[in-house]
């Protein structure tokens, strides 16, 4: 049985998931957006940031997201930013398929992450990710443009948004360009925590 296609992101209260420039990643606003996840024990262990960290429902969600993911798909913009910031042992530990026009040999990292560069579109990247994931799920890791392409193509089954109590005012909006007339959502759950609110939806055709 094929796995589900999903995405899981942190979003500001006014709808942004990243600053306008990748140079601003790790800046104050982005750190506030991601503060809830950086504090979780599973996230800290996965990135080898040291022992300790919070446990509880937030940590469970981080761990469940990691454990369900058998392969990831991302866009070139996200890869370019991550290539500069990820540790040598990239945090995915699964195959990752990068949608790009660049031709490049697969890039294997310690810890089980191999980046494969796909030049023939989002459907091809998803097909390769499905084969690699087996019965586990496929995560559309980002960025926003790649997520919207998959939403507009009707290829996303569900998603999770962690809404952080921070305002960006400007930046990269999660749903900018989505074909709202073709996409309908069913709310599955809404779970508040001290530092974020977890919203989960099923996606269906309108």
PDB file of C-alpha atoms in Angstrom:
ATOM      1  CA  UNK A   1       0.000   0.000   0.000  1.00  0.00           C
ATOM      2  CA  UNK A   2       1.452   3.340  -1.057  1.00  0.00           C
ATOM      3  CA  UNK A   3       2.113   5.940   1.611  1.00  0.00           C
ATOM      4  CA  UNK A   4       0.422   9.316   1.879  1.00  0.00           C
ATOM      5  CA  UNK A   5       1.831  12.581   0.551  1.00  0.00           C
ATOM      6  CA  UNK A   6       1.943  15.333   3.169  1.00  0.00           C
ATOM      7  CA  UNK A   7       3.717  18.466   4.250  1.00  0.00           C
ATOM      8  CA  UNK A   8       4.443  19.774   7.741  1.00  0.00           C
ATOM      9  CA  UNK A   9       5.626  23.328   8.355  1.00  0.00           C
ATOM     10  CA  UNK A  10       5.780  26.097  10.936  1.00  0.00           C
ATOM     11  CA  UNK A  11       3.892  29.257   9.948  1.00  0.00           C
ATOM     12  CA  UNK A  12       3.617  32.739  11.408  1.00  0.00           C
ATOM     13  CA  UNK A  13       0.198  33.982  12.480  1.00  0.00           C
ATOM     14  CA  UNK A  14       0.054  36.175   9.352  1.00  0.00           C
ATOM     15  CA  UNK A  15       0.786  33.268   7.006  1.00  0.00           C
ATOM     16  CA  UNK A  16       4.553  33.287   6.333  1.00  0.00           C
ATOM     17  CA  UNK A  17       6.906  30.297   6.598  1.00  0.00           C
ATOM     18  CA  UNK A  18      10.243  31.917   5.698  1.00  0.00           C
ATOM     19  CA  UNK A  19      11.882  35.322   5.287  1.00  0.00           C
ATOM     20  CA  UNK A  20      12.090  36.821   1.807  1.00  0.00           C
ATOM     21  CA  UNK A  21      15.830  36.245   1.557  1.00  0.00           C
ATOM     22  CA  UNK A  22      17.568  32.985   2.439  1.00  0.00           C
ATOM     23  CA  UNK A  23      20.300  35.154   4.002  1.00  0.00           C
ATOM     24  CA  UNK A  24      17.796  36.011   6.752  1.00  0.00           C
ATOM     25  CA  UNK A  25      17.312  32.373   7.720  1.00  0.00           C
ATOM     26  CA  UNK A  26      18.476  31.887  11.308  1.00  0.00           C
ATOM     27  CA  UNK A  27      17.544  35.532  11.937  1.00  0.00           C
ATOM     28  CA  UNK A  28      15.447  36.634  14.906  1.00  0.00           C
ATOM     29  CA  UNK A  29      12.017  36.275  13.270  1.00  0.00           C
ATOM     30  CA  UNK A  30      12.773  32.835  11.830  1.00  0.00           C
ATOM     31  CA  UNK A  31      14.150  31.650  15.167  1.00  0.00           C
ATOM     32  CA  UNK A  32      10.956  32.835  16.876  1.00  0.00           C
ATOM     33  CA  UNK A  33       8.912  30.963  14.269  1.00  0.00           C
ATOM     34  CA  UNK A  34      10.828  27.733  14.879  1.00  0.00           C
ATOM     35  CA  UNK A  35      11.388  28.155  18.618  1.00  0.00           C
ATOM     36  CA  UNK A  36       8.847  25.495  19.525  1.00  0.00           C
ATOM     37  CA  UNK A  37      10.598  22.799  17.446  1.00  0.00           C
ATOM     38  CA  UNK A  38      14.169  23.679  18.453  1.00  0.00           C
ATOM     39  CA  UNK A  39      13.237  22.984  22.066  1.00  0.00           C
ATOM     40  CA  UNK A  40      12.022  19.423  21.451  1.00  0.00           C
ATOM     41  CA  UNK A  41      14.095  16.463  22.579  1.00  0.00           C
ATOM     42  CA  UNK A  42      13.665  14.476  19.360  1.00  0.00           C
ATOM     43  CA  UNK A  43      14.667  17.432  17.173  1.00  0.00           C
ATOM     44  CA  UNK A  44      17.758  18.116  19.284  1.00  0.00           C
ATOM     45  CA  UNK A  45      18.805  14.473  19.171  1.00  0.00           C
ATOM     46  CA  UNK A  46      18.216  14.252  15.413  1.00  0.00           C
ATOM     47  CA  UNK A  47      20.442  17.270  14.715  1.00  0.00           C
ATOM     48  CA  UNK A  48      22.919  16.286  17.434  1.00  0.00           C
ATOM     49  CA  UNK A  49      22.406  19.575  19.260  1.00  0.00           C
ATOM     50  CA  UNK A  50      23.047  18.018  22.647  1.00  0.00           C
ATOM     51  CA  UNK A  51      21.167  16.110  25.297  1.00  0.00           C
ATOM     52  CA  UNK A  52      17.930  17.161  26.904  1.00  0.00           C
ATOM     53  CA  UNK A  53      15.000  19.038  25.468  1.00  0.00           C
ATOM     54  CA  UNK A  54      11.274  19.201  26.037  1.00  0.00           C
ATOM     55  CA  UNK A  55       9.044  16.161  26.025  1.00  0.00           C
ATOM     56  CA  UNK A  56       5.286  16.076  25.628  1.00  0.00           C
ATOM     57  CA  UNK A  57       2.843  16.467  22.764  1.00  0.00           C
ATOM     58  CA  UNK A  58       5.033  18.876  20.764  1.00  0.00           C
ATOM     59  CA  UNK A  59       7.902  16.399  20.936  1.00  0.00           C
ATOM     60  CA  UNK A  60       5.573  13.536  19.982  1.00  0.00           C
ATOM     61  CA  UNK A  61       4.483  15.411  16.838  1.00  0.00           C
ATOM     62  CA  UNK A  62       8.101  16.032  15.804  1.00  0.00           C
ATOM     63  CA  UNK A  63       8.956  12.362  16.351  1.00  0.00           C
ATOM     64  CA  UNK A  64       5.822  11.072  14.582  1.00  0.00           C
ATOM     65  CA  UNK A  65       6.546  13.270  11.560  1.00  0.00           C
ATOM     66  CA  UNK A  66      10.087  11.937  11.338  1.00  0.00           C
ATOM     67  CA  UNK A  67       9.051   8.299  11.801  1.00  0.00           C
ATOM     68  CA  UNK A  68       6.295   8.341   9.160  1.00  0.00           C
ATOM     69  CA  UNK A  69       8.546   9.841   6.477  1.00  0.00           C
ATOM     70  CA  UNK A  70      10.146   7.379   4.079  1.00  0.00           C
ATOM     71  CA  UNK A  71      11.358   9.963   1.548  1.00  0.00           C
ATOM     72  CA  UNK A  72      11.204  13.724   1.060  1.00  0.00           C
ATOM     73  CA  UNK A  73      10.795  16.081  -1.888  1.00  0.00           C
ATOM     74  CA  UNK A  74      12.014  19.673  -1.886  1.00  0.00           C
ATOM     75  CA  UNK A  75      12.626  22.570  -4.226  1.00  0.00           C
ATOM     76  CA  UNK A  76      15.992  23.963  -5.261  1.00  0.00           C
ATOM     77  CA  UNK A  77      15.637  27.123  -3.150  1.00  0.00           C
ATOM     78  CA  UNK A  78      15.207  25.098   0.019  1.00  0.00           C
ATOM     79  CA  UNK A  79      18.076  22.814  -0.912  1.00  0.00           C
ATOM     80  CA  UNK A  80      20.408  25.743  -1.618  1.00  0.00           C
ATOM     81  CA  UNK A  81      19.681  27.270   1.792  1.00  0.00           C
ATOM     82  CA  UNK A  82      19.958  23.940   3.568  1.00  0.00           C
ATOM     83  CA  UNK A  83      23.188  22.950   1.864  1.00  0.00           C
ATOM     84  CA  UNK A  84      24.816  25.910   3.597  1.00  0.00           C
ATOM     85  CA  UNK A  85      23.233  25.323   7.022  1.00  0.00           C
ATOM     86  CA  UNK A  86      22.690  21.600   7.540  1.00  0.00           C
ATOM     87  CA  UNK A  87      25.316  19.726   9.529  1.00  0.00           C
ATOM     88  CA  UNK A  88      27.418  17.136   7.703  1.00  0.00           C
ATOM     89  CA  UNK A  89      24.897  14.515   8.788  1.00  0.00           C
ATOM     90  CA  UNK A  90      21.840  16.090   7.168  1.00  0.00           C
ATOM     91  CA  UNK A  91      18.682  15.774   9.326  1.00  0.00           C
ATOM     92  CA  UNK A  92      16.523  13.711   6.941  1.00  0.00           C
ATOM     93  CA  UNK A  93      18.075  10.219   7.182  1.00  0.00           C
ATOM     94  CA  UNK A  94      16.031   9.151   4.138  1.00  0.00           C
ATOM     95  CA  UNK A  95      16.268   9.712   0.372  1.00  0.00           C
ATOM     96  CA  UNK A  96      15.525  13.320  -0.648  1.00  0.00           C
ATOM     97  CA  UNK A  97      14.500  14.287  -4.187  1.00  0.00           C
ATOM     98  CA  UNK A  98      15.273  17.866  -5.230  1.00  0.00           C
ATOM     99  CA  UNK A  99      13.126  19.385  -7.992  1.00  0.00           C
ATOM    100  CA  UNK A 100      15.522  21.485 -10.072  1.00  0.00           C
ATOM    101  CA  UNK A 101      16.720  22.372 -13.552  1.00  0.00           C
ATOM    102  CA  UNK A 102      20.313  21.785 -12.430  1.00  0.00           C
ATOM    103  CA  UNK A 103      21.959  18.545 -13.505  1.00  0.00           C
ATOM    104  CA  UNK A 104      24.000  17.125 -10.667  1.00  0.00           C
ATOM    105  CA  UNK A 105      25.092  13.708  -9.445  1.00  0.00           C
ATOM    106  CA  UNK A 106      23.411  12.377  -6.282  1.00  0.00           C
ATOM    107  CA  UNK A 107      24.887  13.828  -3.101  1.00  0.00           C
ATOM    108  CA  UNK A 108      25.247  11.253  -0.343  1.00  0.00           C
ATOM    109  CA  UNK A 109      25.597  12.409   3.246  1.00  0.00           C
ATOM    110  CA  UNK A 110      26.447  10.470   6.416  1.00  0.00           C
ATOM    111  CA  UNK A 111      23.478   9.091   8.323  1.00  0.00           C
ATOM    112  CA  UNK A 112      21.414   7.795   5.422  1.00  0.00           C
ATOM    113  CA  UNK A 113      20.483  10.972   3.514  1.00  0.00           C
ATOM    114  CA  UNK A 114      21.051  10.973  -0.243  1.00  0.00           C
ATOM    115  CA  UNK A 115      19.941  13.957  -2.330  1.00  0.00           C
ATOM    116  CA  UNK A 116      18.869  13.056  -5.865  1.00  0.00           C
ATOM    117  CA  UNK A 117      18.351  15.914  -8.330  1.00  0.00           C
ATOM    118  CA  UNK A 118      15.274  15.549 -10.543  1.00  0.00           C
ATOM    119  CA  UNK A 119      15.123  17.560 -13.775  1.00  0.00           C
ATOM    120  CA  UNK A 120      11.792  16.418 -15.241  1.00  0.00           C
ATOM    121  CA  UNK A 121       9.176  17.867 -12.928  1.00  0.00           C
ATOM    122  CA  UNK A 122       7.273  17.380  -9.702  1.00  0.00           C
ATOM    123  CA  UNK A 123       5.452  14.230 -10.817  1.00  0.00           C
ATOM    124  CA  UNK A 124       8.728  12.473 -11.589  1.00  0.00           C
ATOM    125  CA  UNK A 125      10.176  13.518  -8.231  1.00  0.00           C
ATOM    126  CA  UNK A 126       7.106  12.170  -6.452  1.00  0.00           C
ATOM    127  CA  UNK A 127       7.197   8.905  -8.384  1.00  0.00           C
ATOM    128  CA  UNK A 128      10.826   8.365  -7.403  1.00  0.00           C
ATOM    129  CA  UNK A 129      10.068   9.300  -3.797  1.00  0.00           C
ATOM    130  CA  UNK A 130       7.189   6.799  -3.679  1.00  0.00           C
ATOM    131  CA  UNK A 131       9.472   4.024  -4.894  1.00  0.00           C
ATOM    132  CA  UNK A 132      12.099   4.922  -2.309  1.00  0.00           C
ATOM    133  CA  UNK A 133       9.616   5.295   0.565  1.00  0.00           C
ATOM    134  CA  UNK A 134       7.928   1.921   0.189  1.00  0.00           C
ATOM    135  CA  UNK A 135       4.900   1.831   2.492  1.00  0.00           C
ATOM    136  CA  UNK A 136       5.989   4.916   4.447  1.00  0.00           C
ATOM    137  CA  UNK A 137       4.801   8.426   3.655  1.00  0.00           C
ATOM    138  CA  UNK A 138       6.331  11.082   1.401  1.00  0.00           C
ATOM    139  CA  UNK A 139       6.941  14.525   2.852  1.00  0.00           C
ATOM    140  CA  UNK A 140       6.957  17.611   0.655  1.00  0.00           C
ATOM    141  CA  UNK A 141       9.591  19.401   2.701  1.00  0.00           C
ATOM    142  CA  UNK A 142       9.307  22.794   0.988  1.00  0.00           C
ATOM    143  CA  UNK A 143       9.686  25.509   0.191  1.00  0.00           C
ATOM    144  CA  UNK A 144       6.339  27.200  -0.250  1.00  0.00           C
ATOM    145  CA  UNK A 145       6.447  27.289  -4.065  1.00  0.00           C
ATOM    146  CA  UNK A 146       7.081  23.541  -4.237  1.00  0.00           C
ATOM    147  CA  UNK A 147       4.290  22.841  -1.742  1.00  0.00           C
ATOM    148  CA  UNK A 148       1.867  24.965  -3.778  1.00  0.00           C
ATOM    149  CA  UNK A 149       2.827  23.180  -7.001  1.00  0.00           C
ATOM    150  CA  UNK A 150       1.949  19.839  -5.421  1.00  0.00           C
ATOM    151  CA  UNK A 151      -1.289  21.223  -3.954  1.00  0.00           C
ATOM    152  CA  UNK A 152      -2.363  22.667  -7.301  1.00  0.00           C
ATOM    153  CA  UNK A 153      -1.587  19.351  -9.007  1.00  0.00           C
ATOM    154  CA  UNK A 154      -3.868  17.523  -6.554  1.00  0.00           C
ATOM    155  CA  UNK A 155      -0.977  15.426  -5.233  1.00  0.00           C
ATOM    156  CA  UNK A 156      -1.156  16.260  -1.496  1.00  0.00           C
ATOM    157  CA  UNK A 157      -3.252  14.049   0.796  1.00  0.00           C
ATOM    158  CA  UNK A 158      -2.910  15.939   4.081  1.00  0.00           C
ATOM    159  CA  UNK A 159      -0.850  18.542   5.901  1.00  0.00           C
ATOM    160  CA  UNK A 160       0.105  19.872   9.315  1.00  0.00           C
ATOM    161  CA  UNK A 161       0.767  23.523  10.144  1.00  0.00           C
ATOM    162  CA  UNK A 162       2.243  24.658  13.456  1.00  0.00           C
ATOM    163  CA  UNK A 163       1.067  28.258  13.863  1.00  0.00           C
ATOM    164  CA  UNK A 164       3.578  30.177  15.959  1.00  0.00           C
ATOM    165  CA  UNK A 165       2.642  33.354  17.878  1.00  0.00           C
ATOM    166  CA  UNK A 166       4.846  35.618  15.761  1.00  0.00           C
ATOM    167  CA  UNK A 167       4.148  38.152  12.991  1.00  0.00           C
ATOM    168  CA  UNK A 168       6.459  38.481   9.980  1.00  0.00           C
ATOM    169  CA  UNK A 169       4.737  41.255   8.015  1.00  0.00           C
ATOM    170  CA  UNK A 170       6.611  40.182   4.897  1.00  0.00           C
ATOM    171  CA  UNK A 171       8.360  37.104   3.573  1.00  0.00           C
ATOM    172  CA  UNK A 172       7.373  33.871   1.829  1.00  0.00           C
ATOM    173  CA  UNK A 173       3.677  33.051   2.238  1.00  0.00           C
ATOM    174  CA  UNK A 174       2.723  29.406   2.518  1.00  0.00           C
ATOM    175  CA  UNK A 175      -0.337  29.496   0.254  1.00  0.00           C
ATOM    176  CA  UNK A 176       0.632  32.246  -2.196  1.00  0.00           C
ATOM    177  CA  UNK A 177      -0.506  31.109  -5.649  1.00  0.00           C
ATOM    178  CA  UNK A 178      -2.629  28.170  -4.509  1.00  0.00           C
ATOM    179  CA  UNK A 179      -5.590  27.368  -6.761  1.00  0.00           C
ATOM    180  CA  UNK A 180      -8.195  27.866  -4.049  1.00  0.00           C
ATOM    181  CA  UNK A 181     -11.022  27.036  -6.426  1.00  0.00           C
ATOM    182  CA  UNK A 182      -9.662  23.505  -6.843  1.00  0.00           C
ATOM    183  CA  UNK A 183      -8.561  22.709  -3.287  1.00  0.00           C
ATOM    184  CA  UNK A 184     -10.873  21.899  -0.353  1.00  0.00           C
ATOM    185  CA  UNK A 185      -9.808  21.144   3.217  1.00  0.00           C
ATOM    186  CA  UNK A 186     -11.251  19.131   6.078  1.00  0.00           C
ATOM    187  CA  UNK A 187      -9.996  19.941   9.570  1.00  0.00           C
ATOM    188  CA  UNK A 188      -8.757  16.816  11.345  1.00  0.00           C
ATOM    189  CA  UNK A 189      -7.439  18.280  14.594  1.00  0.00           C
ATOM    190  CA  UNK A 190      -6.452  21.497  16.374  1.00  0.00           C
ATOM    191  CA  UNK A 191      -4.076  21.106  19.307  1.00  0.00           C
ATOM    192  CA  UNK A 192      -2.791  24.131  21.246  1.00  0.00           C
ATOM    193  CA  UNK A 193       0.444  24.012  23.194  1.00  0.00           C
ATOM    194  CA  UNK A 194       2.296  26.678  25.193  1.00  0.00           C
ATOM    195  CA  UNK A 195       4.360  27.751  22.155  1.00  0.00           C
ATOM    196  CA  UNK A 196       2.338  26.888  19.022  1.00  0.00           C
ATOM    197  CA  UNK A 197      -0.994  25.589  17.712  1.00  0.00           C
ATOM    198  CA  UNK A 198      -1.008  22.409  15.648  1.00  0.00           C
ATOM    199  CA  UNK A 199      -3.549  22.307  12.815  1.00  0.00           C
ATOM    200  CA  UNK A 200      -4.005  19.164  10.698  1.00  0.00           C
ATOM    201  CA  UNK A 201      -6.061  18.949   7.502  1.00  0.00           C
ATOM    202  CA  UNK A 202      -7.071  16.428   4.882  1.00  0.00           C
ATOM    203  CA  UNK A 203      -6.876  17.783   1.310  1.00  0.00           C
ATOM    204  CA  UNK A 204      -9.491  16.911  -1.288  1.00  0.00           C
ATOM    205  CA  UNK A 205     -10.555  18.218  -4.673  1.00  0.00           C
ATOM    206  CA  UNK A 206     -13.236  20.893  -4.633  1.00  0.00           C
TER     207      UNK A 206
END
